[in-house]
PDB file of C-alpha atoms in Angstrom:
ATOM      1  CA  UNK A   1      -0.130   0.011  -0.074  1.00 95.00           C
ATOM      2  CA  UNK A   2       0.890   3.590  -0.461  1.00 98.00           C
ATOM      3  CA  UNK A   3       2.151   4.997   2.760  1.00 98.00           C
ATOM      4  CA  UNK A   4       2.617   8.894   2.855  1.00 98.00           C
ATOM      5  CA  UNK A   5       4.735   8.559   6.822  1.00 98.00           C
ATOM      6  CA  UNK A   6       5.534   7.118   9.686  1.00 98.00           C
ATOM      7  CA  UNK A   7       6.679   8.335  12.476  1.00 98.00           C
ATOM      8  CA  UNK A   8       6.649   8.852  16.218  1.00 98.00           C
ATOM      9  CA  UNK A   9       4.794  11.382  18.312  1.00 97.00           C
ATOM     10  CA  UNK A  10       1.603  12.070  21.159  1.00 97.00           C
ATOM     11  CA  UNK A  11      -1.613  11.474  20.149  1.00 97.00           C
ATOM     12  CA  UNK A  12      -2.790  14.889  19.903  1.00 94.00           C
ATOM     13  CA  UNK A  13      -6.751  14.944  19.036  1.00 95.00           C
ATOM     14  CA  UNK A  14      -9.141  12.679  21.205  1.00 96.00           C
ATOM     15  CA  UNK A  15      -9.710  10.506  23.874  1.00 96.00           C
ATOM     16  CA  UNK A  16      -6.222   9.131  23.954  1.00 98.00           C
ATOM     17  CA  UNK A  17      -4.838  12.779  23.434  1.00 96.00           C
ATOM     18  CA  UNK A  18      -1.329  12.783  25.121  1.00 96.00           C
ATOM     19  CA  UNK A  19      -0.365   9.266  24.520  1.00 98.00           C
ATOM     20  CA  UNK A  20       3.011   8.177  22.679  1.00 98.00           C
ATOM     21  CA  UNK A  21       1.563   6.622  19.372  1.00 98.00           C
ATOM     22  CA  UNK A  22       3.026   5.507  15.843  1.00 99.00           C
ATOM     23  CA  UNK A  23       1.222   6.480  12.705  1.00 99.00           C
ATOM     24  CA  UNK A  24       1.162   4.968   9.974  1.00 99.00           C
ATOM     25  CA  UNK A  25      -0.503   7.552   7.382  1.00 98.00           C
ATOM     26  CA  UNK A  26      -2.163   6.278   4.016  1.00 98.00           C
ATOM     27  CA  UNK A  27      -1.623   8.237   1.364  1.00 98.00           C
ATOM     28  CA  UNK A  28      -4.750   8.573  -0.670  1.00 98.00           C
ATOM     29  CA  UNK A  29      -8.313   9.425   0.213  1.00 98.00           C
ATOM     30  CA  UNK A  30     -12.260   8.961  -1.363  1.00 98.00           C
ATOM     31  CA  UNK A  31     -12.069  13.255  -0.038  1.00 97.00           C
ATOM     32  CA  UNK A  32     -11.017  16.520  -0.992  1.00 97.00           C
ATOM     33  CA  UNK A  33     -11.685  18.472   2.395  1.00 96.00           C
ATOM     34  CA  UNK A  34     -11.233  22.023   0.971  1.00 92.00           C
ATOM     35  CA  UNK A  35      -9.170  23.067   4.665  1.00 92.00           C
ATOM     36  CA  UNK A  36      -6.973  19.304   4.056  1.00 93.00           C
ATOM     37  CA  UNK A  37      -4.376  19.608   6.728  1.00 90.00           C
ATOM     38  CA  UNK A  38      -2.099  17.030   5.095  1.00 95.00           C
ATOM     39  CA  UNK A  39      -2.889  17.166   0.867  1.00 95.00           C
ATOM     40  CA  UNK A  40       0.563  15.053   0.853  1.00 96.00           C
ATOM     41  CA  UNK A  41      -2.145  12.351   1.391  1.00 96.00           C
ATOM     42  CA  UNK A  42      -5.548  13.469  -0.415  1.00 96.00           C
ATOM     43  CA  UNK A  43      -5.115  16.958  -2.843  1.00 96.00           C
ATOM     44  CA  UNK A  44      -1.951  15.428  -4.182  1.00 95.00           C
ATOM     45  CA  UNK A  45      -0.747  12.305  -2.139  1.00 96.00           C
ATOM     46  CA  UNK A  46       2.499  11.150  -2.158  1.00 96.00           C
ATOM     47  CA  UNK A  47       4.646   8.205  -0.735  1.00 97.00           C
ATOM     48  CA  UNK A  48       6.632   4.311  -1.748  1.00 98.00           C
ATOM     49  CA  UNK A  49       4.274   1.820  -2.058  1.00 98.00           C
ATOM     50  CA  UNK A  50       5.279  -0.637   1.301  1.00 98.00           C
ATOM     51  CA  UNK A  51       4.280  -4.584   1.948  1.00 98.00           C
ATOM     52  CA  UNK A  52       2.744  -4.946   5.089  1.00 98.00           C
ATOM     53  CA  UNK A  53       5.900  -7.359   6.532  1.00 98.00           C
ATOM     54  CA  UNK A  54       8.362  -3.636   5.625  1.00 99.00           C
ATOM     55  CA  UNK A  55       5.399  -1.730   8.074  1.00 99.00           C
ATOM     56  CA  UNK A  56       5.931  -3.540  10.262  1.00 98.00           C
ATOM     57  CA  UNK A  57       9.856  -3.614  10.476  1.00 98.00           C
ATOM     58  CA  UNK A  58       9.547   0.157  10.444  1.00 98.00           C
ATOM     59  CA  UNK A  59       6.978  -0.428  13.839  1.00 99.00           C
ATOM     60  CA  UNK A  60       9.423  -2.239  14.972  1.00 98.00           C
ATOM     61  CA  UNK A  61      11.678   0.848  15.269  1.00 98.00           C
ATOM     62  CA  UNK A  62       9.663   2.067  18.399  1.00 98.00           C
ATOM     63  CA  UNK A  63       8.901   0.689  21.529  1.00 98.00           C
ATOM     64  CA  UNK A  64       5.320   1.628  21.355  1.00 98.00           C
ATOM     65  CA  UNK A  65       1.895  -0.036  22.216  1.00 98.00           C
ATOM     66  CA  UNK A  66      -0.021   2.257  20.307  1.00 99.00           C
ATOM     67  CA  UNK A  67      -0.336   2.741  16.634  1.00 99.00           C
ATOM     68  CA  UNK A  68      -3.161   4.757  14.779  1.00 99.00           C
ATOM     69  CA  UNK A  69      -4.211   4.072  11.118  1.00 99.00           C
ATOM     70  CA  UNK A  70      -4.902   7.445   9.395  1.00 98.00           C
ATOM     71  CA  UNK A  71      -4.086   9.164   6.456  1.00 97.00           C
ATOM     72  CA  UNK A  72      -5.863  10.281   3.508  1.00 97.00           C
ATOM     73  CA  UNK A  73      -8.061   7.690   4.051  1.00 99.00           C
ATOM     74  CA  UNK A  74      -7.094   4.520   5.100  1.00 99.00           C
ATOM     75  CA  UNK A  75      -9.815   2.162   5.084  1.00 99.00           C
ATOM     76  CA  UNK A  76      -9.577   2.726   0.903  1.00 98.00           C
ATOM     77  CA  UNK A  77      -5.650   0.990   1.864  1.00 98.00           C
ATOM     78  CA  UNK A  78      -6.783  -2.478  -0.122  1.00 95.00           C
ATOM     79  CA  UNK A  79      -3.448  -4.293   2.683  1.00 98.00           C
ATOM     80  CA  UNK A  80      -5.332  -2.173   4.761  1.00 99.00           C
ATOM     81  CA  UNK A  81      -7.013  -5.207   7.199  1.00 98.00           C
ATOM     82  CA  UNK A  82      -4.092  -7.196   7.035  1.00 98.00           C
ATOM     83  CA  UNK A  83      -2.235  -4.678   8.462  1.00 99.00           C
ATOM     84  CA  UNK A  84      -4.498  -4.391  11.271  1.00 99.00           C
ATOM     85  CA  UNK A  85      -4.211  -8.266  12.075  1.00 99.00           C
ATOM     86  CA  UNK A  86      -0.817  -8.526  11.899  1.00 99.00           C
ATOM     87  CA  UNK A  87      -0.284  -5.124  14.286  1.00 99.00           C
ATOM     88  CA  UNK A  88      -2.887  -6.559  16.522  1.00 99.00           C
ATOM     89  CA  UNK A  89      -0.928  -9.739  16.438  1.00 98.00           C
ATOM     90  CA  UNK A  90       1.994  -8.101  17.889  1.00 98.00           C
ATOM     91  CA  UNK A  91       0.343  -6.677  20.842  1.00 98.00           C
ATOM     92  CA  UNK A  92      -0.714  -2.957  18.936  1.00 99.00           C
ATOM     93  CA  UNK A  93      -3.690  -1.019  20.381  1.00 99.00           C
ATOM     94  CA  UNK A  94      -4.931   0.027  16.943  1.00 99.00           C
ATOM     95  CA  UNK A  95      -6.716   2.833  16.179  1.00 99.00           C
ATOM     96  CA  UNK A  96      -8.327   3.602  13.332  1.00 99.00           C
ATOM     97  CA  UNK A  97      -8.873   7.514  12.198  1.00 99.00           C
ATOM     98  CA  UNK A  98     -11.435   7.296   9.273  1.00 99.00           C
ATOM     99  CA  UNK A  99     -13.981   9.708   7.807  1.00 98.00           C
ATOM    100  CA  UNK A 100     -15.783   7.041   8.053  1.00 99.00           C
ATOM    101  CA  UNK A 101     -17.512   6.961   4.616  1.00 99.00           C
ATOM    102  CA  UNK A 102     -16.327   3.318   3.619  1.00 99.00           C
ATOM    103  CA  UNK A 103     -18.039   0.268   6.032  1.00 98.00           C
ATOM    104  CA  UNK A 104     -15.525  -1.394   8.770  1.00 98.00           C
ATOM    105  CA  UNK A 105     -16.531  -4.904   7.388  1.00 96.00           C
ATOM    106  CA  UNK A 106     -14.000  -6.776   9.724  1.00 95.00           C
ATOM    107  CA  UNK A 107     -11.422  -4.808  10.215  1.00 98.00           C
ATOM    108  CA  UNK A 108      -9.802  -5.025  13.491  1.00 99.00           C
ATOM    109  CA  UNK A 109      -9.768  -1.728  15.450  1.00 99.00           C
ATOM    110  CA  UNK A 110      -9.693  -1.325  19.126  1.00 99.00           C
ATOM    111  CA  UNK A 111     -10.600   2.915  18.693  1.00 99.00           C
ATOM    112  CA  UNK A 112     -13.182   4.122  15.649  1.00 99.00           C
ATOM    113  CA  UNK A 113     -12.307   8.134  15.692  1.00 99.00           C
ATOM    114  CA  UNK A 114     -15.325   8.989  12.829  1.00 99.00           C
ATOM    115  CA  UNK A 115     -14.876  11.981  11.606  1.00 98.00           C
ATOM    116  CA  UNK A 116     -17.708  13.093   9.372  1.00 98.00           C
ATOM    117  CA  UNK A 117     -16.830  15.447   7.402  1.00 98.00           C
ATOM    118  CA  UNK A 118     -19.550  18.359   7.524  1.00 97.00           C
ATOM    119  CA  UNK A 119     -20.190  21.191   4.498  1.00 96.00           C
ATOM    120  CA  UNK A 120     -17.380  23.276   5.812  1.00 95.00           C
ATOM    121  CA  UNK A 121     -15.555  20.722   4.443  1.00 96.00           C
ATOM    122  CA  UNK A 122     -16.316  20.661   0.674  1.00 96.00           C
ATOM    123  CA  UNK A 123     -13.844  22.722  -2.117  1.00 96.00           C
ATOM    124  CA  UNK A 124     -15.445  25.382  -3.252  1.00 95.00           C
ATOM    125  CA  UNK A 125     -16.136  24.459  -7.728  1.00 95.00           C
ATOM    126  CA  UNK A 126     -13.708  26.747  -8.841  1.00 93.00           C
ATOM    127  CA  UNK A 127     -11.041  24.877  -6.871  1.00 93.00           C
ATOM    128  CA  UNK A 128     -11.721  21.796  -8.221  1.00 92.00           C
ATOM    129  CA  UNK A 129     -15.408  20.988  -9.995  1.00 95.00           C
ATOM    130  CA  UNK A 130     -15.517  17.377 -10.260  1.00 96.00           C
ATOM    131  CA  UNK A 131     -13.952  17.075  -6.659  1.00 96.00           C
ATOM    132  CA  UNK A 132     -16.409  19.552  -5.013  1.00 96.00           C
ATOM    133  CA  UNK A 133     -19.558  17.497  -6.979  1.00 97.00           C
ATOM    134  CA  UNK A 134     -17.883  13.917  -5.454  1.00 97.00           C
ATOM    135  CA  UNK A 135     -16.625  14.805  -2.614  1.00 97.00           C
ATOM    136  CA  UNK A 136     -20.438  16.554  -1.834  1.00 97.00           C
ATOM    137  CA  UNK A 137     -21.942  13.851  -2.692  1.00 97.00           C
ATOM    138  CA  UNK A 138     -19.712  10.838  -0.556  1.00 98.00           C
ATOM    139  CA  UNK A 139     -18.853  13.247   2.866  1.00 97.00           C
ATOM    140  CA  UNK A 140     -21.107  11.604   4.990  1.00 98.00           C
ATOM    141  CA  UNK A 141     -22.255   8.240   4.974  1.00 98.00           C
ATOM    142  CA  UNK A 142     -25.106   7.935   8.348  1.00 98.00           C
ATOM    143  CA  UNK A 143     -25.167   4.034   7.163  1.00 98.00           C
ATOM    144  CA  UNK A 144     -21.611   3.348   7.575  1.00 99.00           C
ATOM    145  CA  UNK A 145     -20.937   5.927  10.596  1.00 99.00           C
ATOM    146  CA  UNK A 146     -23.878   3.777  12.101  1.00 99.00           C
ATOM    147  CA  UNK A 147     -22.120   0.349  11.644  1.00 98.00           C
ATOM    148  CA  UNK A 148     -19.212   1.649  12.951  1.00 99.00           C
ATOM    149  CA  UNK A 149     -21.214   2.681  16.286  1.00 98.00           C
ATOM    150  CA  UNK A 150     -23.142  -0.668  16.581  1.00 97.00           C
ATOM    151  CA  UNK A 151     -19.229  -2.637  16.162  1.00 98.00           C
ATOM    152  CA  UNK A 152     -16.869  -0.495  17.494  1.00 98.00           C
ATOM    153  CA  UNK A 153     -15.405   1.384  21.076  1.00 98.00           C
ATOM    154  CA  UNK A 154     -15.359   4.778  19.032  1.00 99.00           C
ATOM    155  CA  UNK A 155     -15.268   8.453  19.537  1.00 99.00           C
ATOM    156  CA  UNK A 156     -17.311  11.241  16.948  1.00 99.00           C
ATOM    157  CA  UNK A 157     -15.246  14.336  15.973  1.00 98.00           C
ATOM    158  CA  UNK A 158     -15.823  16.608  14.267  1.00 98.00           C
ATOM    159  CA  UNK A 159     -13.998  19.924  12.398  1.00 95.00           C
ATOM    160  CA  UNK A 160     -15.722  23.657  12.982  1.00 96.00           C
ATOM    161  CA  UNK A 161     -15.217  26.474  11.159  1.00 94.00           C
ATOM    162  CA  UNK A 162     -18.477  28.167  12.936  1.00 94.00           C
ATOM    163  CA  UNK A 163     -20.933  27.951  15.269  1.00 94.00           C
ATOM    164  CA  UNK A 164     -23.139  27.757  12.148  1.00 94.00           C
ATOM    165  CA  UNK A 165     -22.365  23.975  11.872  1.00 97.00           C
ATOM    166  CA  UNK A 166     -23.410  22.757  15.251  1.00 97.00           C
ATOM    167  CA  UNK A 167     -27.121  22.256  13.311  1.00 98.00           C
ATOM    168  CA  UNK A 168     -25.686  20.060  11.120  1.00 98.00           C
ATOM    169  CA  UNK A 169     -23.866  17.711  13.853  1.00 98.00           C
ATOM    170  CA  UNK A 170     -27.171  17.958  15.586  1.00 98.00           C
ATOM    171  CA  UNK A 171     -28.563  16.817  12.452  1.00 98.00           C
ATOM    172  CA  UNK A 172     -26.646  14.208  12.025  1.00 98.00           C
ATOM    173  CA  UNK A 173     -26.553  12.568  14.945  1.00 98.00           C
ATOM    174  CA  UNK A 174     -30.521  12.605  14.925  1.00 98.00           C
ATOM    175  CA  UNK A 175     -30.124  10.011  12.390  1.00 98.00           C
ATOM    176  CA  UNK A 176     -27.428   7.945  13.884  1.00 98.00           C
ATOM    177  CA  UNK A 177     -27.620   5.417  17.315  1.00 97.00           C
ATOM    178  CA  UNK A 178     -28.093   7.083  20.568  1.00 96.00           C
ATOM    179  CA  UNK A 179     -24.047   8.526  21.104  1.00 98.00           C
ATOM    180  CA  UNK A 180     -22.993   9.512  25.067  1.00 98.00           C
ATOM    181  CA  UNK A 181     -22.598  12.958  24.934  1.00 97.00           C
ATOM    182  CA  UNK A 182     -18.590  12.517  26.028  1.00 96.00           C
ATOM    183  CA  UNK A 183     -18.403  10.663  23.219  1.00 98.00           C
ATOM    184  CA  UNK A 184     -18.914  14.146  20.736  1.00 99.00           C
ATOM    185  CA  UNK A 185     -15.876  15.585  20.508  1.00 98.00           C
ATOM    186  CA  UNK A 186     -16.101  19.701  18.687  1.00 98.00           C
ATOM    187  CA  UNK A 187     -12.230  20.146  17.523  1.00 95.00           C
ATOM    188  CA  UNK A 188     -11.576  23.897  15.848  1.00 94.00           C
ATOM    189  CA  UNK A 189     -10.829  23.698  12.552  1.00 92.00           C
ATOM    190  CA  UNK A 190      -6.805  25.268  11.838  1.00 88.00           C
ATOM    191  CA  UNK A 191      -3.171  24.679  11.073  1.00 84.00           C
ATOM    192  CA  UNK A 192      -1.816  26.879  13.231  1.00 86.00           C
ATOM    193  CA  UNK A 193      -1.679  28.136  17.033  1.00 84.00           C
ATOM    194  CA  UNK A 194      -3.471  31.300  16.033  1.00 87.00           C
ATOM    195  CA  UNK A 195      -6.345  29.808  14.528  1.00 86.00           C
ATOM    196  CA  UNK A 196      -7.006  27.836  17.096  1.00 90.00           C
ATOM    197  CA  UNK A 197      -6.410  30.265  19.580  1.00 89.00           C
ATOM    198  CA  UNK A 198      -9.504  32.880  17.539  1.00 92.00           C
ATOM    199  CA  UNK A 199     -11.917  29.397  17.338  1.00 93.00           C
ATOM    200  CA  UNK A 200     -11.160  27.696  20.749  1.00 94.00           C
ATOM    201  CA  UNK A 201     -13.588  30.318  22.961  1.00 96.00           C
ATOM    202  CA  UNK A 202     -16.644  30.092  21.904  1.00 96.00           C
ATOM    203  CA  UNK A 203     -15.922  26.425  21.114  1.00 97.00           C
ATOM    204  CA  UNK A 204     -15.526  25.586  23.896  1.00 97.00           C
ATOM    205  CA  UNK A 205     -18.700  27.968  25.196  1.00 97.00           C
ATOM    206  CA  UNK A 206     -21.169  25.888  23.045  1.00 97.00           C
ATOM    207  CA  UNK A 207     -19.589  22.299  24.184  1.00 98.00           C
ATOM    208  CA  UNK A 208     -20.610  23.789  27.583  1.00 98.00           C
ATOM    209  CA  UNK A 209     -23.895  24.235  27.023  1.00 98.00           C
ATOM    210  CA  UNK A 210     -24.610  21.399  24.792  1.00 97.00           C
ATOM    211  CA  UNK A 211     -22.038  18.537  26.950  1.00 98.00           C
ATOM    212  CA  UNK A 212     -19.918  17.927  23.794  1.00 98.00           C
ATOM    213  CA  UNK A 213     -16.447  17.708  24.796  1.00 98.00           C
ATOM    214  CA  UNK A 214     -13.968  20.067  23.542  1.00 97.00           C
ATOM    215  CA  UNK A 215     -11.039  18.444  21.651  1.00 95.00           C
ATOM    216  CA  UNK A 216      -7.477  20.268  21.199  1.00 92.00           C
ATOM    217  CA  UNK A 217      -4.666  19.756  18.689  1.00 88.00           C
ATOM    218  CA  UNK A 218      -2.194  19.262  21.250  1.00 88.00           C
ATOM    219  CA  UNK A 219      -0.044  18.638  18.566  1.00 84.00           C
ATOM    220  CA  UNK A 220      -0.881  21.876  16.136  1.00 82.00           C
ATOM    221  CA  UNK A 221       0.610  23.940  19.534  1.00 82.00           C
ATOM    222  CA  UNK A 222       3.187  21.699  20.185  1.00 82.00           C
ATOM    223  CA  UNK A 223       4.846  21.440  16.858  1.00 84.00           C
ATOM    224  CA  UNK A 224       3.115  23.744  14.649  1.00 79.00           C
ATOM    225  CA  UNK A 225       1.731  22.929  11.227  1.00 76.00           C
ATOM    226  CA  UNK A 226       4.682  20.451  11.214  1.00 76.00           C
ATOM    227  CA  UNK A 227       4.767  17.201   9.399  1.00 84.00           C
ATOM    228  CA  UNK A 228       5.922  13.720  10.737  1.00 78.00           C
ATOM    229  CA  UNK A 229       4.356  15.549  14.757  1.00 72.00           C
TER     230      UNK A 229
END
């Protein structure tokens, strides 16, 4: 499978924020988020083809029990189920970070980090007409999200650009099985500390009012918008 990068850092987002983790970032995506912070795995995919065996050898370089399969969209990588099974046999805790547009099947996963894409993610037609249409028609798959929720321990993570996004989040939640409030995470959109600082105060107030969990982005706060962190 094509791999954009493999690196060792701390998890920057979600319920496991701060946990040392090995990140395996697959290259390629079935969406094209306007604000994508990893364009080298989506808009302009890059990276070498690696076998499952090569990936496992790289993972063995670090003494770490947590592995994050991310992208791009890792679920479109044909060998991902084989990789996940091999990682579990090696004793790893596996988080899969996905937009939840691809059904899980029987993939091995300890934590499904589901990040359904809101309308704020759709690229304008003037950027790419074809991808604008494809993204909009693909980005939300309530039936697929529901399957992930029923099968796995999960967190539901939303990238929020403005207060107007809240109505869209609530509408989606109404179409899903009941989700405990502490598993609904709202994360400010932004790829630099200033953007996060601007959006975080009002997003915190929304979380306080609605009972959702505020989700910081520690890797940006600590390292900036830097690959391999």
